[in-house]
């Protein structure tokens, strides 16, 4: 059986996790957490990096930081994971979904401005498959309408837009280190990065249950207390230790995944030229991270048949999100602005192929041969 995903493992994670387990600082913000923070602040770069237990937690922190209140509206694509919406719904916001671009599956930047009302508070672009949204346009819209931009870069670590790291363009950026992502902190994990100086101090407080505990440990206050709302948004240092083993090999992981992605692309071009499938589109201004490789087929019926064909031959291929606006909660808690021209139709055509760090061409050739077998 060729599985869909294998969590990345480089070989150093074991010793680092053991070090964290045996240290006197297993809880949040230990030595490995600090190493990871320094790496992100240097390599992305950003004003401040804060590891979180998940990207969901990072998004929830972002919603608090931009002061989402009941009745506020937040614009985002419907083709995304539920956490993107939930983080803002939990603060009382109404979600305004807009259509996606069929080429990248990202929010259609040309549809955003018409969806803005006097209740709009933020725009949340989601960088699908590690391919950037059209951020210049989005940031221009946000600036003119005085809106916050929170980048959902859950899939975007090591990707760039016009040379700038994803997550560092908006006011805030969020990342995931779930086991399905290019880098993981032991199965779950996330990151909030601060790009606007005014959020730095409060982000630390929110992450520490609403206390100024971080300032106390730095000697900035003589005691710490409850000063704001917040929650427990710190991962253990054991999680950070696992992640550190991956960050040390970040370039190797990125190179391996890009090679696998390129091999799929090259080997499947004949099927695209024959009109059987569509391959991913990477805009000229974008450098992606090979987070996933997907193909698009004619419609949902062909997709169902292809996935079954691959399953019958020991290959795990999957589709992705059910658009949020078509879900029970999405209909209650949000609204789709304008026409759903591409979101549903394109989501029903998409098939994700197995992809992981260290994947070999033997596995890929097996997958590719059964895809050709299905179509020809």
Short mmCIF file of C-alpha atoms in Angstrom, two decimals:
data_model
loop_
_atom_site.label_atom_id
_atom_site.label_comp_id
_atom_site.label_asym_id
_atom_site.label_seq_id
_atom_site.Cartn_x
_atom_site.Cartn_y
_atom_site.Cartn_z
CA UNK A 1 0.00 0.00 0.00
CA UNK A 2 1.32 3.44 -0.92
CA UNK A 3 0.03 5.70 1.82
CA UNK A 4 -0.96 9.31 1.24
CA UNK A 5 1.40 10.90 3.76
CA UNK A 6 4.36 10.07 5.99
CA UNK A 7 5.23 12.60 8.72
CA UNK A 8 8.72 13.99 8.05
CA UNK A 9 11.58 12.55 10.06
CA UNK A 10 15.23 13.56 9.69
CA UNK A 11 17.01 11.46 12.31
CA UNK A 12 17.83 14.02 15.00
CA UNK A 13 14.36 14.35 16.49
CA UNK A 14 14.85 11.45 18.92
CA UNK A 15 17.86 12.89 20.70
CA UNK A 16 16.34 16.37 20.91
CA UNK A 17 13.04 15.07 22.31
CA UNK A 18 14.97 13.03 24.86
CA UNK A 19 16.95 16.12 25.87
CA UNK A 20 13.71 18.04 26.36
CA UNK A 21 12.19 15.19 28.37
CA UNK A 22 15.18 15.09 30.70
CA UNK A 23 15.46 18.85 31.13
CA UNK A 24 13.97 20.89 33.95
CA UNK A 25 11.89 22.88 31.43
CA UNK A 26 9.49 20.56 29.63
CA UNK A 27 6.68 23.08 29.54
CA UNK A 28 6.33 25.95 27.10
CA UNK A 29 9.08 28.37 26.11
CA UNK A 30 11.98 26.11 27.02
CA UNK A 31 15.36 26.03 25.23
CA UNK A 32 14.10 24.31 22.07
CA UNK A 33 11.18 26.71 21.79
CA UNK A 34 13.63 29.60 21.94
CA UNK A 35 15.78 28.03 19.22
CA UNK A 36 12.76 27.66 16.99
CA UNK A 37 11.63 31.23 17.66
CA UNK A 38 15.08 32.55 16.76
CA UNK A 39 15.09 30.49 13.56
CA UNK A 40 11.73 31.85 12.42
CA UNK A 41 12.52 35.43 13.35
CA UNK A 42 15.76 35.20 11.37
CA UNK A 43 14.68 33.13 8.38
CA UNK A 44 11.22 34.43 7.59
CA UNK A 45 11.91 37.14 8.99
CA UNK A 46 9.30 38.71 11.29
CA UNK A 47 8.95 41.00 14.31
CA UNK A 48 8.16 38.10 16.61
CA UNK A 49 7.49 34.36 16.35
CA UNK A 50 5.43 32.40 18.86
CA UNK A 51 4.98 28.64 18.71
CA UNK A 52 1.45 27.44 19.43
CA UNK A 53 -0.16 24.00 19.94
CA UNK A 54 -1.73 24.22 16.47
CA UNK A 55 -2.44 26.57 13.58
CA UNK A 56 -6.00 26.68 14.96
CA UNK A 57 -4.63 28.20 18.17
CA UNK A 58 -2.55 30.70 16.18
CA UNK A 59 -5.65 31.79 14.25
CA UNK A 60 -7.61 32.16 17.48
CA UNK A 61 -4.84 34.37 18.87
CA UNK A 62 -4.92 36.45 15.69
CA UNK A 63 -8.67 36.97 16.03
CA UNK A 64 -8.19 38.25 19.58
CA UNK A 65 -5.27 40.48 18.58
CA UNK A 66 -7.23 42.30 15.86
CA UNK A 67 -10.10 42.66 18.34
CA UNK A 68 -12.82 40.79 16.48
CA UNK A 69 -16.17 41.66 18.07
CA UNK A 70 -19.70 40.28 17.64
CA UNK A 71 -21.14 41.61 14.39
CA UNK A 72 -17.78 42.12 12.67
CA UNK A 73 -17.33 40.58 9.23
CA UNK A 74 -14.27 38.69 8.05
CA UNK A 75 -13.63 37.91 4.37
CA UNK A 76 -12.04 34.61 3.35
CA UNK A 77 -12.37 31.82 0.79
CA UNK A 78 -14.83 29.01 1.38
CA UNK A 79 -12.29 26.49 0.11
CA UNK A 80 -10.28 26.14 3.30
CA UNK A 81 -10.10 24.18 6.54
CA UNK A 82 -12.77 24.86 9.16
CA UNK A 83 -10.27 26.42 11.61
CA UNK A 84 -9.84 29.41 9.30
CA UNK A 85 -13.46 30.35 9.92
CA UNK A 86 -13.91 28.99 13.44
CA UNK A 87 -11.24 31.23 14.94
CA UNK A 88 -13.23 34.32 14.01
CA UNK A 89 -16.70 32.85 14.59
CA UNK A 90 -15.65 32.12 18.18
CA UNK A 91 -15.22 35.89 18.66
CA UNK A 92 -18.68 36.58 17.21
CA UNK A 93 -17.77 37.42 13.61
CA UNK A 94 -19.84 36.70 10.55
CA UNK A 95 -17.84 35.03 7.79
CA UNK A 96 -18.13 36.42 4.28
CA UNK A 97 -16.97 33.87 1.72
CA UNK A 98 -15.87 34.91 -1.76
CA UNK A 99 -15.06 32.80 -4.79
CA UNK A 100 -11.66 31.31 -5.61
CA UNK A 101 -9.44 31.46 -8.67
CA UNK A 102 -9.53 28.20 -10.63
CA UNK A 103 -5.82 28.33 -11.43
CA UNK A 104 -4.44 28.41 -7.86
CA UNK A 105 -7.53 27.54 -5.77
CA UNK A 106 -6.78 30.74 -3.80
CA UNK A 107 -9.18 33.54 -2.95
CA UNK A 108 -10.01 35.63 -6.03
CA UNK A 109 -8.50 39.00 -5.16
CA UNK A 110 -10.73 40.73 -7.72
CA UNK A 111 -13.85 39.70 -5.77
CA UNK A 112 -12.76 40.96 -2.34
CA UNK A 113 -13.44 44.68 -2.56
CA UNK A 114 -17.09 44.31 -3.56
CA UNK A 115 -17.67 42.15 -0.47
CA UNK A 116 -16.45 44.83 1.94
CA UNK A 117 -19.02 46.60 4.13
CA UNK A 118 -18.76 49.00 7.05
CA UNK A 119 -18.71 45.91 9.30
CA UNK A 120 -15.68 44.31 7.64
CA UNK A 121 -12.74 43.99 10.02
CA UNK A 122 -10.26 41.68 8.32
CA UNK A 123 -9.30 39.68 5.23
CA UNK A 124 -7.91 36.17 5.64
CA UNK A 125 -6.13 34.95 2.49
CA UNK A 126 -5.35 31.22 2.51
CA UNK A 127 -2.25 30.15 0.58
CA UNK A 128 -3.49 26.87 -0.83
CA UNK A 129 -0.89 24.15 -1.46
CA UNK A 130 1.84 26.59 -0.43
CA UNK A 131 1.16 28.83 -3.45
CA UNK A 132 0.71 32.48 -2.60
CA UNK A 133 -2.43 34.51 -3.05
CA UNK A 134 -2.08 37.77 -5.00
CA UNK A 135 -0.85 39.66 -1.97
CA UNK A 136 -0.04 43.06 -3.50
CA UNK A 137 -3.67 43.50 -4.51
CA UNK A 138 -4.97 42.20 -1.18
CA UNK A 139 -2.70 44.47 0.85
CA UNK A 140 -3.67 47.47 -1.27
CA UNK A 141 -7.37 46.78 -0.67
CA UNK A 142 -6.76 46.34 3.05
CA UNK A 143 -4.79 49.56 3.33
CA UNK A 144 -7.40 51.62 1.50
CA UNK A 145 -10.23 50.23 3.64
CA UNK A 146 -8.21 50.12 6.90
CA UNK A 147 -8.60 46.36 7.31
CA UNK A 148 -6.33 43.80 8.93
CA UNK A 149 -4.81 40.98 6.89
CA UNK A 150 -4.19 37.66 8.62
CA UNK A 151 -2.39 35.21 6.34
CA UNK A 152 -3.43 31.60 6.77
CA UNK A 153 -0.10 30.13 5.69
CA UNK A 154 -0.76 26.74 7.27
CA UNK A 155 0.63 25.10 4.13
CA UNK A 156 3.12 27.82 3.24
CA UNK A 157 6.36 27.41 5.20
CA UNK A 158 9.34 28.07 2.84
CA UNK A 159 7.10 29.53 0.11
CA UNK A 160 7.46 33.10 -1.14
CA UNK A 161 5.63 35.85 -3.02
CA UNK A 162 7.89 38.21 -4.95
CA UNK A 163 10.76 37.01 -2.77
CA UNK A 164 8.95 37.64 0.52
CA UNK A 165 8.12 34.71 2.80
CA UNK A 166 4.45 33.84 3.07
CA UNK A 167 3.03 34.85 6.42
CA UNK A 168 5.26 37.93 6.62
CA UNK A 169 3.23 40.14 4.29
CA UNK A 170 0.03 40.68 6.27
CA UNK A 171 -0.25 42.08 9.78
CA UNK A 172 -0.18 38.54 11.20
CA UNK A 173 0.66 35.12 9.81
CA UNK A 174 -0.22 31.61 10.95
CA UNK A 175 1.40 28.25 10.15
CA UNK A 176 0.70 24.59 10.85
CA UNK A 177 3.10 21.87 11.93
CA UNK A 178 0.51 19.10 11.75
CA UNK A 179 1.89 15.73 10.65
CA UNK A 180 0.56 16.31 7.12
CA UNK A 181 2.63 19.48 6.69
CA UNK A 182 6.17 19.81 5.31
CA UNK A 183 7.51 20.26 8.85
CA UNK A 184 5.92 18.90 12.01
CA UNK A 185 6.40 19.32 15.73
CA UNK A 186 5.44 15.76 16.54
CA UNK A 187 2.02 15.40 14.95
CA UNK A 188 0.46 18.73 15.92
CA UNK A 189 1.75 22.26 16.27
CA UNK A 190 1.50 25.78 14.95
CA UNK A 191 3.08 29.20 14.77
CA UNK A 192 1.89 32.78 15.00
CA UNK A 193 4.16 35.43 13.55
CA UNK A 194 3.82 39.12 14.26
CA UNK A 195 4.62 41.58 11.48
CA UNK A 196 3.13 44.68 13.09
CA UNK A 197 5.08 45.97 16.10
CA UNK A 198 1.93 46.98 17.98
CA UNK A 199 0.87 43.34 18.45
CA UNK A 200 4.11 42.02 19.97
CA UNK A 201 3.49 42.62 23.67
CA UNK A 202 -0.18 41.67 23.69
CA UNK A 203 0.47 38.47 21.71
CA UNK A 204 2.74 37.22 24.49
CA UNK A 205 0.09 38.02 27.10
CA UNK A 206 -2.74 36.30 25.22
CA UNK A 207 -0.54 33.24 24.71
CA UNK A 208 0.21 33.08 28.47
CA UNK A 209 -3.44 32.81 29.60
CA UNK A 210 -3.81 36.60 29.69
CA UNK A 211 -0.90 37.14 32.09
CA UNK A 212 2.33 39.10 31.76
CA UNK A 213 4.32 36.02 32.80
CA UNK A 214 6.79 36.33 29.90
CA UNK A 215 7.69 39.85 31.01
CA UNK A 216 8.21 38.56 34.56
CA UNK A 217 10.67 35.91 33.41
CA UNK A 218 12.60 38.57 31.49
CA UNK A 219 12.78 40.72 34.63
CA UNK A 220 10.59 43.46 33.18
CA UNK A 221 8.07 43.29 36.05
CA UNK A 222 8.58 42.15 39.64
CA UNK A 223 5.50 39.90 39.63
CA UNK A 224 3.04 38.69 37.06
CA UNK A 225 -0.74 38.83 37.11
CA UNK A 226 -3.86 38.57 34.98
CA UNK A 227 -3.91 41.62 32.69
CA UNK A 228 -5.93 40.61 29.59
CA UNK A 229 -7.99 37.83 28.05
CA UNK A 230 -6.08 34.83 26.82
CA UNK A 231 -5.73 31.08 26.93
CA UNK A 232 -3.08 28.36 27.13
CA UNK A 233 -1.51 28.73 23.71
CA UNK A 234 1.95 27.33 24.55
CA UNK A 235 3.13 23.98 23.22
CA UNK A 236 5.48 21.89 25.33
CA UNK A 237 9.21 22.13 24.73
CA UNK A 238 9.09 18.47 23.68
CA UNK A 239 7.08 19.50 20.63
CA UNK A 240 9.58 22.26 19.88
CA UNK A 241 12.45 19.76 20.23
CA UNK A 242 10.92 17.57 17.52
CA UNK A 243 10.40 20.60 15.30
CA UNK A 244 13.97 21.76 15.83
CA UNK A 245 15.22 18.49 14.33
CA UNK A 246 13.28 19.41 11.19
CA UNK A 247 14.22 23.07 11.00
CA UNK A 248 17.90 22.06 11.01
CA UNK A 249 17.18 20.10 7.81
CA UNK A 250 14.62 22.50 6.35
CA UNK A 251 16.49 22.97 3.08
CA UNK A 252 16.91 19.21 2.61
CA UNK A 253 13.21 18.62 3.21
CA UNK A 254 12.24 21.41 0.83
CA UNK A 255 14.60 20.14 -1.89
CA UNK A 256 13.32 16.57 -1.62
CA UNK A 257 9.68 17.61 -1.85
CA UNK A 258 10.30 19.93 -4.81
CA UNK A 259 12.05 17.11 -6.65
CA UNK A 260 9.09 14.79 -6.09
CA UNK A 261 6.65 17.51 -7.13
CA UNK A 262 8.60 18.23 -10.33
CA UNK A 263 8.77 14.52 -11.18
CA UNK A 264 4.99 14.18 -10.95
CA UNK A 265 4.56 17.29 -13.07
CA UNK A 266 6.94 16.15 -15.80
CA UNK A 267 5.62 12.61 -15.98
CA UNK A 268 1.96 13.62 -16.11
CA UNK A 269 2.27 16.30 -18.79
CA UNK A 270 1.21 13.94 -21.58
CA UNK A 271 -2.13 13.43 -19.86
CA UNK A 272 -2.64 17.17 -19.60
CA UNK A 273 -1.78 17.63 -23.28
CA UNK A 274 -4.31 14.91 -24.08
CA UNK A 275 -6.97 16.88 -22.20
CA UNK A 276 -7.47 14.22 -19.53
CA UNK A 277 -6.25 16.19 -16.50
CA UNK A 278 -5.10 19.63 -15.44
CA UNK A 279 -1.83 20.13 -13.58
CA UNK A 280 -1.18 22.76 -10.87
CA UNK A 281 -0.47 26.37 -11.86
CA UNK A 282 2.34 28.31 -10.16
CA UNK A 283 2.16 32.07 -10.93
CA UNK A 284 5.42 33.73 -11.97
CA UNK A 285 5.69 35.79 -8.77
CA UNK A 286 5.34 32.71 -6.56
CA UNK A 287 7.86 30.18 -5.32
CA UNK A 288 6.09 27.20 -3.80
CA UNK A 289 7.19 24.55 -1.30
CA UNK A 290 5.72 21.41 -2.87
CA UNK A 291 3.30 21.05 0.00
CA UNK A 292 1.04 18.89 -2.13
CA UNK A 293 0.66 17.62 -5.65
CA UNK A 294 -2.83 17.54 -7.05
CA UNK A 295 -4.42 16.99 -10.42
CA UNK A 296 -7.84 18.05 -11.63
CA UNK A 297 -10.12 15.75 -13.59
CA UNK A 298 -13.30 16.41 -15.55
CA UNK A 299 -15.83 16.26 -12.71
CA UNK A 300 -16.76 14.61 -9.43
CA UNK A 301 -17.82 11.37 -11.14
CA UNK A 302 -14.41 10.93 -12.78
CA UNK A 303 -12.72 11.88 -9.51
CA UNK A 304 -14.65 9.22 -7.60
CA UNK A 305 -13.78 6.60 -10.20
CA UNK A 306 -10.08 7.56 -10.25
CA UNK A 307 -9.74 7.48 -6.47
CA UNK A 308 -11.43 4.07 -6.40
CA UNK A 309 -9.14 2.81 -9.17
CA UNK A 310 -6.07 3.91 -7.25
CA UNK A 311 -7.42 2.47 -4.00
CA UNK A 312 -8.06 -0.88 -5.70
CA UNK A 313 -4.40 -0.86 -6.72
CA UNK A 314 -3.02 -0.08 -3.28
CA UNK A 315 -2.62 3.68 -3.64
CA UNK A 316 -4.14 6.19 -1.22
CA UNK A 317 -5.22 9.32 -3.10
CA UNK A 318 -7.74 11.75 -1.61
CA UNK A 319 -9.81 14.81 -2.37
CA UNK A 320 -9.71 17.85 -0.12
CA UNK A 321 -12.03 20.41 1.49
CA UNK A 322 -15.79 20.44 1.21
CA UNK A 323 -16.44 24.19 0.73
CA UNK A 324 -17.38 25.72 4.08
CA UNK A 325 -20.34 27.69 2.74
CA UNK A 326 -22.10 24.45 1.80
CA UNK A 327 -21.76 22.98 5.31
CA UNK A 328 -24.42 23.21 8.02
CA UNK A 329 -22.36 25.57 10.19
CA UNK A 330 -21.18 27.57 7.18
CA UNK A 331 -24.73 28.33 6.15
CA UNK A 332 -25.60 29.44 9.69
CA UNK A 333 -22.46 31.42 10.47
CA UNK A 334 -21.48 32.87 7.12
CA UNK A 335 -22.64 34.02 3.73
CA UNK A 336 -21.24 33.56 0.24
CA UNK A 337 -20.89 36.93 -1.48
CA UNK A 338 -21.53 36.89 -5.20
CA UNK A 339 -21.65 33.80 -7.38
CA UNK A 340 -20.05 30.46 -6.55
CA UNK A 341 -18.60 30.05 -10.03
CA UNK A 342 -15.47 28.06 -9.16
CA UNK A 343 -15.35 27.13 -5.47
CA UNK A 344 -17.64 24.10 -5.59
CA UNK A 345 -16.99 23.04 -9.17
CA UNK A 346 -13.20 23.14 -8.86
CA UNK A 347 -13.17 21.48 -5.44
CA UNK A 348 -15.06 18.51 -6.92
CA UNK A 349 -12.41 17.99 -9.60
CA UNK A 350 -9.33 17.94 -7.37
CA UNK A 351 -7.40 14.78 -6.44
CA UNK A 352 -4.33 14.87 -4.18
CA UNK A 353 -1.60 12.32 -4.84
CA UNK A 354 0.71 10.78 -2.22
CA UNK A 355 3.56 13.12 -1.27
CA UNK A 356 6.14 13.09 1.53
CA UNK A 357 9.75 13.89 2.37
CA UNK A 358 12.03 11.17 1.00
CA UNK A 359 9.51 9.75 -1.46
CA UNK A 360 11.26 7.69 -4.11
CA UNK A 361 10.61 7.56 -7.85
CA UNK A 362 9.70 3.86 -7.63
CA UNK A 363 6.60 4.77 -5.63
CA UNK A 364 5.86 7.69 -7.91
CA UNK A 365 6.21 5.59 -11.06
CA UNK A 366 3.77 3.09 -9.61
CA UNK A 367 1.23 5.85 -8.94
CA UNK A 368 1.78 7.48 -12.32
CA UNK A 369 1.39 4.19 -14.20
CA UNK A 370 -2.00 3.50 -12.62
CA UNK A 371 -3.17 7.04 -13.43
CA UNK A 372 -2.23 6.47 -17.09
CA UNK A 373 -3.91 3.07 -16.93
CA UNK A 374 -7.13 4.75 -15.81
CA UNK A 375 -7.24 7.38 -18.54
CA UNK A 376 -5.79 5.59 -21.55
#
